[in-house]
Amino acid sequence: MVKQELAESLREAVLEAQRKGVLGPAPLPEVLIEHPQSTEHGDFATSLPMKLARAMRMPPMAIAQRIQEHLSPPAQISSVTVAPPGFMNFTLRDDWLSGQVQWILDAGESYSDIDLGKGKRVQVEFVSVNPTGPLHVGHGRGAVLGSTLANVLAISGFCVEREYYVNDMGSQINNFGRSLYVRYLQCLGVEAALPDEGYHGKYMVDLAREIVAREGDRFLKTSEQEAVAQLAQIGTARMLDDIKQDFALLRVEFDVWFSEKTLYEDGKFEKAMELLRKGGYITERENATWFESSSLGQDKDNVLVRSDGQPTYFASDVAYHYDKFSEREFDLVIDIWGSDHQGHVPRMKAMLRALGHDPDRLRIIIHQLITLRRGGEIVRVSKRSGDIVTLREVVEEVGPDACRFVFLSRSADSQMDFDIELAKRQSADNPVYYVQYAHARIASIIRLAEERGIDFSEGDVSLLSTEPELTLIRRLVLLPEIMERVAVSLEPHHLPYYAQELATAFHSFYKQCRVVSEDRAMTGARLKLVRATKIVLARVLGLMGMTAPDRM
RNA sequence: GUCCCUGUAGCUCAGUGGAUAGAGCGGCUGCCUUCUAAGCAGCGGGUCGGGGGUUCGAAUCCCUCCAGGGACGCCA
């Protein structure tokens, strides 16, 4: 990328000037290149001279001038200027910019594939909700975040696996089984009461009814314990099917559905415990088994095996991450959790250290929870209490494109309000349609060109030189940088913003420049630009899991 | 009480220590005889929660206070 080449040439210029004694000795800080907000300052800028001023005991402007004198900028740069109080501004050559249009056309759908990951194996684990009920709107956020991030990493040179961790055992599954058993009994006319901490949602009644219809009253004949266990299994399998359907609606895909149970069946739990025990991180007290995380700087120790012999959720997570790192040997693991799991992060890091792995190989993305509103009124979303607005309900009414875009356009750190009424209104002024409309407009132009039998394969992109054209191209060539930024920061929310800016540049170009006209040469050049724009728009929309319609 | 996240335009939110803090929505003006007006051009709108500090330079880093959210379980 031009940015890196420019930084490198600046570094060399400073070193060269220092060798000649034109600039004083000073340690060279990292050369940061930014995009100036004002276009009159060019495409790139650096404040390097100001950062060197103190150490070199020289005014920033003088430093800037001397760097400029020794600088051999990359060939893509047409001008280097110095601006007070000590900036250096750089502008891209017009002919390089127009040439990029051909480059994008040649690269096609692989334009902006970058080799950041160098083939490293990365696992993205997300959502991983207990299969004890339908997904609600809040889960949609993690789903969209994870799937989009995985998409970006996949084109950034990483070998990506998308994984859903299925909690198919433990106390909540048992709780779920009990609740289902009660509903089952009630459905068959047997008196039974739901425990307070049970699952009160209406969907449990429907589920019980469904099971009665399919399985009859056979669970009346088995022991309660047996019935609860079997109903839990049938019920969670059914819930998981629902969850998979919800994902399909939202265009979220997983490569692996990982069962918690298998951690115990395949001996991974034992192996992980053995590793911790050898490291001296395990103690037995009060009849329970503890992970001595306090010896790793944590506030407190954590129970791994309860006094009743049952492993905790944390114990499963130890075994699960042992499996991720020691058995499956991922280079990088990304876990995406809701902020209610925030407190879990430090002990996970401590546990990795205890297992002998670099904690930095686990990146945990915490997204804030969604406050669900219905026309301003807060809606509670607890699964156990029952009043659920399901993800499916919202996706079906709002549409997957708008849903994904809304979820994506806020950083994971922001606590977002999701007003169902507002989302359902599906206003035509939605930025979602603004971006898609740009794509549809382009498709329409290309259709017209095809109808008129225009062959623009020999179009001369060097004719693209007006301000609207170059502004549009400047947006197009930004894509690889956006990809890198998302892949490094793990922040997909930059994508929708980029998409909007690109659409703006296109709509403005469209208004000012006639594409299909009497001027055959210009028509050919602009058709190429328009097609390149279509490629980039489709790419970004695709990464966000959205459709790129040809007509609207 | 301790820890984490947040506080930027009327609303929803961007903003890699740099130049005049941005976008969308909403409000107000204009613009459809030519490829899609789901569009374009423009106007108005700000104590970047408050107060200290570091720095040539702070919305951005540090401290403190205030406000909102979340977590502090042998639940997950």
XYZ file of C-alpha atoms in Angstrom, chain A residues 120-424:
305
model
C -2.545 -18.281 10.297
C -5.385 -20.374 11.641
C -7.921 -18.321 13.502
C -11.085 -19.432 15.173
C -13.979 -17.080 15.698
C -16.395 -18.356 18.316
C -19.561 -16.378 18.697
C -23.117 -16.343 20.015
C -22.856 -19.766 21.727
C -26.159 -19.234 23.495
C -27.579 -22.050 25.608
C -30.023 -24.048 23.489
C -32.771 -23.464 26.013
C -34.802 -20.967 24.057
C -35.014 -18.902 20.914
C -32.448 -16.250 20.092
C -33.469 -12.734 21.016
C -32.500 -9.479 19.404
C -29.435 -9.040 21.582
C -27.926 -12.233 20.236
C -28.244 -10.812 16.753
C -25.572 -8.303 17.546
C -22.979 -10.929 18.425
C -24.030 -12.996 15.429
C -23.592 -10.164 12.957
C -20.390 -9.012 14.583
C -18.840 -12.467 14.502
C -19.907 -13.429 11.016
C -18.711 -10.157 9.525
C -15.413 -10.289 11.335
C -14.892 -13.834 10.111
C -15.635 -12.707 6.559
C -13.047 -9.953 6.743
C -10.388 -12.164 8.318
C -11.002 -14.772 5.639
C -10.092 -12.341 2.864
C -7.211 -10.964 4.915
C -5.096 -14.055 4.624
C -6.339 -15.931 7.669
C -7.620 -19.459 7.645
C -10.884 -18.945 9.491
C -13.166 -21.318 11.367
C -16.512 -20.113 12.661
C -17.631 -21.966 15.724
C -20.684 -22.201 17.939
C -20.172 -23.725 21.364
C -23.213 -25.720 22.352
C -23.813 -25.842 26.092
C -25.545 -29.200 26.046
C -25.011 -30.144 29.685
C -24.919 -28.588 33.111
C -27.345 -27.035 35.524
C -29.210 -24.836 33.051
C -29.859 -27.758 30.764
C -31.184 -29.658 33.754
C -33.289 -26.662 34.742
C -34.608 -26.495 31.194
C -35.446 -30.210 31.292
C -37.364 -29.786 34.534
C -39.376 -26.893 33.166
C -40.145 -28.822 30.031
C -41.192 -31.814 32.123
C -43.623 -29.624 34.073
C -45.114 -28.249 30.869
C -45.273 -31.758 29.485
C -47.188 -32.961 32.536
C -49.525 -29.980 32.387
C -50.170 -30.646 28.741
C -51.288 -34.156 29.655
C -53.547 -32.825 32.389
C -51.223 -33.691 35.262
C -50.945 -31.071 37.973
C -47.415 -29.649 38.234
C -45.799 -26.330 39.140
C -43.007 -24.512 37.385
C -40.100 -23.634 39.664
C -39.476 -19.898 40.089
C -36.073 -20.140 38.455
C -37.459 -22.294 35.650
C -38.132 -21.283 32.068
C -41.437 -19.459 31.970
C -41.589 -18.558 28.314
C -44.636 -19.442 26.283
C -42.456 -21.251 23.784
C -41.964 -23.949 26.450
C -45.676 -24.692 26.378
C -45.598 -24.973 22.605
C -42.571 -27.196 22.805
C -44.237 -29.483 25.364
C -47.310 -29.723 23.195
C -45.169 -30.638 20.224
C -43.424 -33.363 22.186
C -46.716 -34.782 23.431
C -47.931 -34.922 19.844
C -44.837 -36.752 18.706
C -43.830 -38.838 21.698
C -47.173 -39.388 23.418
C -47.290 -39.959 27.150
C -44.310 -42.303 27.327
C -42.450 -40.059 29.765
C -45.170 -40.626 32.339
C -43.980 -44.200 32.534
C -40.347 -43.473 33.236
C -38.807 -42.037 36.363
C -38.873 -38.268 36.713
C -35.091 -38.141 36.533
C -35.071 -40.129 33.328
C -37.894 -38.089 31.833
C -36.185 -34.800 32.646
C -32.930 -35.973 31.094
C -34.599 -37.192 27.918
C -36.837 -34.176 27.576
C -33.828 -31.932 28.034
C -32.130 -33.688 25.174
C -35.118 -33.626 22.871
C -35.905 -30.059 23.788
C -32.408 -28.668 23.321
C -32.077 -30.435 19.993
C -35.318 -28.790 18.928
C -34.160 -25.380 20.180
C -30.878 -25.781 18.358
C -32.759 -26.427 15.132
C -34.641 -23.206 15.697
C -31.438 -21.346 16.371
C -29.953 -22.660 13.148
C -32.980 -21.451 11.247
C -32.652 -18.035 12.846
C -29.059 -17.863 11.688
C -30.042 -18.847 8.192
C -32.489 -15.952 8.111
C -29.818 -13.545 9.268
C -27.248 -15.088 6.887
C -24.955 -16.288 9.645
C -23.008 -19.472 9.051
C -20.907 -21.724 11.240
C -18.317 -24.306 10.283
C -18.322 -26.166 13.588
C -20.978 -26.818 16.211
C -18.948 -27.838 19.210
C -20.620 -29.873 21.920
C -19.651 -29.172 25.523
C -20.460 -32.766 26.411
C -17.696 -34.106 24.180
C -15.110 -32.351 26.326
C -15.906 -34.905 29.011
C -16.541 -37.868 26.736
C -13.267 -37.438 24.870
C -11.120 -36.978 27.972
C -10.222 -33.372 27.249
C -11.495 -32.252 30.604
C -9.173 -34.749 32.334
C -6.199 -33.706 30.226
C -6.764 -30.037 30.974
C -7.132 -30.714 34.688
C -3.972 -32.793 34.651
C -2.102 -29.934 33.038
C -3.298 -27.515 35.688
C -2.544 -29.977 38.445
C 1.018 -30.434 37.203
C 1.429 -26.687 37.166
C 0.351 -26.558 40.790
C -2.750 -24.515 40.083
C -5.235 -26.948 41.629
C -6.266 -27.166 45.256
C -8.911 -29.191 47.024
C -10.823 -27.506 49.784
C -14.361 -27.445 51.178
C -14.992 -30.612 49.212
C -14.516 -28.772 45.943
C -11.731 -28.475 43.382
C -10.384 -24.967 42.887
C -8.323 -23.228 40.246
C -5.797 -21.172 42.166
C -6.067 -18.100 39.987
C -5.063 -15.887 42.901
C -1.522 -17.166 42.408
C -1.718 -15.620 38.920
C -2.700 -12.212 40.195
C -6.454 -12.712 40.267
C -8.726 -11.448 43.034
C -10.013 -14.858 43.923
C -9.843 -18.538 43.137
C -12.493 -20.242 41.041
C -14.306 -23.476 41.587
C -13.762 -26.088 38.898
C -15.567 -29.040 40.402
C -18.408 -28.496 42.843
C -18.716 -30.344 46.101
C -21.411 -32.485 44.491
C -18.919 -33.618 41.902
C -20.367 -31.597 39.023
C -17.956 -29.484 36.977
C -18.695 -25.781 36.706
C -19.176 -23.770 33.542
C -15.691 -22.453 34.096
C -14.283 -25.985 34.183
C -15.841 -26.625 30.800
C -14.317 -23.440 29.512
C -10.906 -24.562 30.735
C -11.268 -27.838 28.881
C -12.739 -26.049 25.856
C -9.853 -23.625 25.574
C -7.371 -26.384 26.269
C -8.898 -28.041 23.227
C -8.722 -24.862 21.143
C -5.076 -24.206 21.881
C -3.426 -27.500 22.846
C -5.366 -29.948 20.692
C -6.588 -28.002 17.700
C -3.662 -25.596 17.905
C -5.271 -22.415 16.615
C -2.810 -19.570 16.226
C -5.440 -17.109 17.265
C -8.791 -17.521 18.965
C -11.431 -14.814 19.038
C -14.270 -15.196 21.530
C -17.203 -12.835 21.198
C -19.255 -12.368 24.350
C -21.930 -10.090 25.662
C -20.856 -7.659 28.355
C -22.585 -9.756 31.003
C -19.607 -12.112 30.670
C -17.124 -9.304 31.131
C -15.968 -10.481 34.539
C -15.045 -13.794 33.027
C -12.184 -12.341 30.980
C -9.409 -12.092 33.603
C -9.722 -15.680 34.749
C -9.728 -16.890 31.171
C -6.445 -15.106 30.595
C -5.073 -16.505 33.836
C -6.182 -19.976 32.850
C -4.402 -19.737 29.501
C -1.202 -18.801 31.230
C -1.642 -21.764 33.548
C -2.123 -24.028 30.525
C 1.139 -22.706 29.147
C -0.210 -20.533 26.342
C 0.347 -16.878 25.538
C -2.842 -15.109 26.705
C -2.539 -12.695 23.783
C -3.461 -15.519 21.447
C -6.964 -15.230 22.855
C -8.755 -12.060 21.841
C -12.035 -11.526 23.612
C -14.468 -9.084 22.102
C -17.034 -7.832 24.545
C -20.068 -6.225 23.013
C -22.446 -4.181 25.111
C -25.948 -5.454 25.500
C -28.871 -4.110 23.597
C -31.609 -2.245 25.345
C -34.717 -3.313 23.571
C -37.442 -0.749 23.193
C -40.872 -0.766 21.718
C -41.717 2.800 20.845
C -39.596 4.121 23.688
C -40.695 1.610 26.287
C -38.083 -0.799 27.581
C -38.709 -4.478 26.890
C -37.139 -7.108 29.115
C -35.461 -9.945 27.330
C -34.791 -12.580 29.960
C -35.301 -16.074 28.660
C -36.445 -17.395 31.990
C -39.021 -14.677 32.622
C -40.652 -15.266 29.299
C -41.327 -11.928 27.609
C -39.096 -12.389 24.625
C -38.853 -10.475 21.425
C -37.220 -13.047 19.251
C -34.522 -12.332 16.759
C -36.603 -14.053 14.134
C -39.529 -11.733 14.679
C -37.329 -8.725 14.078
C -35.411 -10.184 11.154
C -38.607 -11.211 9.419
C -40.145 -7.789 9.822
C -37.155 -5.551 9.348
C -35.263 -7.715 6.883
C -31.790 -9.202 7.194
C -30.071 -6.391 5.297
C -31.318 -3.610 7.540
C -30.816 -5.711 10.660
C -27.235 -6.490 9.822
C -26.475 -2.921 8.858
C -27.938 -1.485 12.052
C -26.098 -3.966 14.265
C -22.864 -3.402 12.388
C -22.853 0.344 12.346
C -22.150 0.727 16.031
C -18.929 -0.222 17.720
C -19.132 -3.218 20.038
C -18.456 -0.879 22.947
C -21.526 1.242 22.430
C -24.645 0.407 24.342
C -27.239 0.513 21.674
C -30.937 1.013 21.902
C -32.852 -1.091 19.459
C -36.288 0.342 19.006
C -38.398 -2.294 17.327
C -40.986 0.195 16.164
C -38.313 2.350 14.632
C -36.607 -0.594 12.946
C -39.893 -1.945 11.668
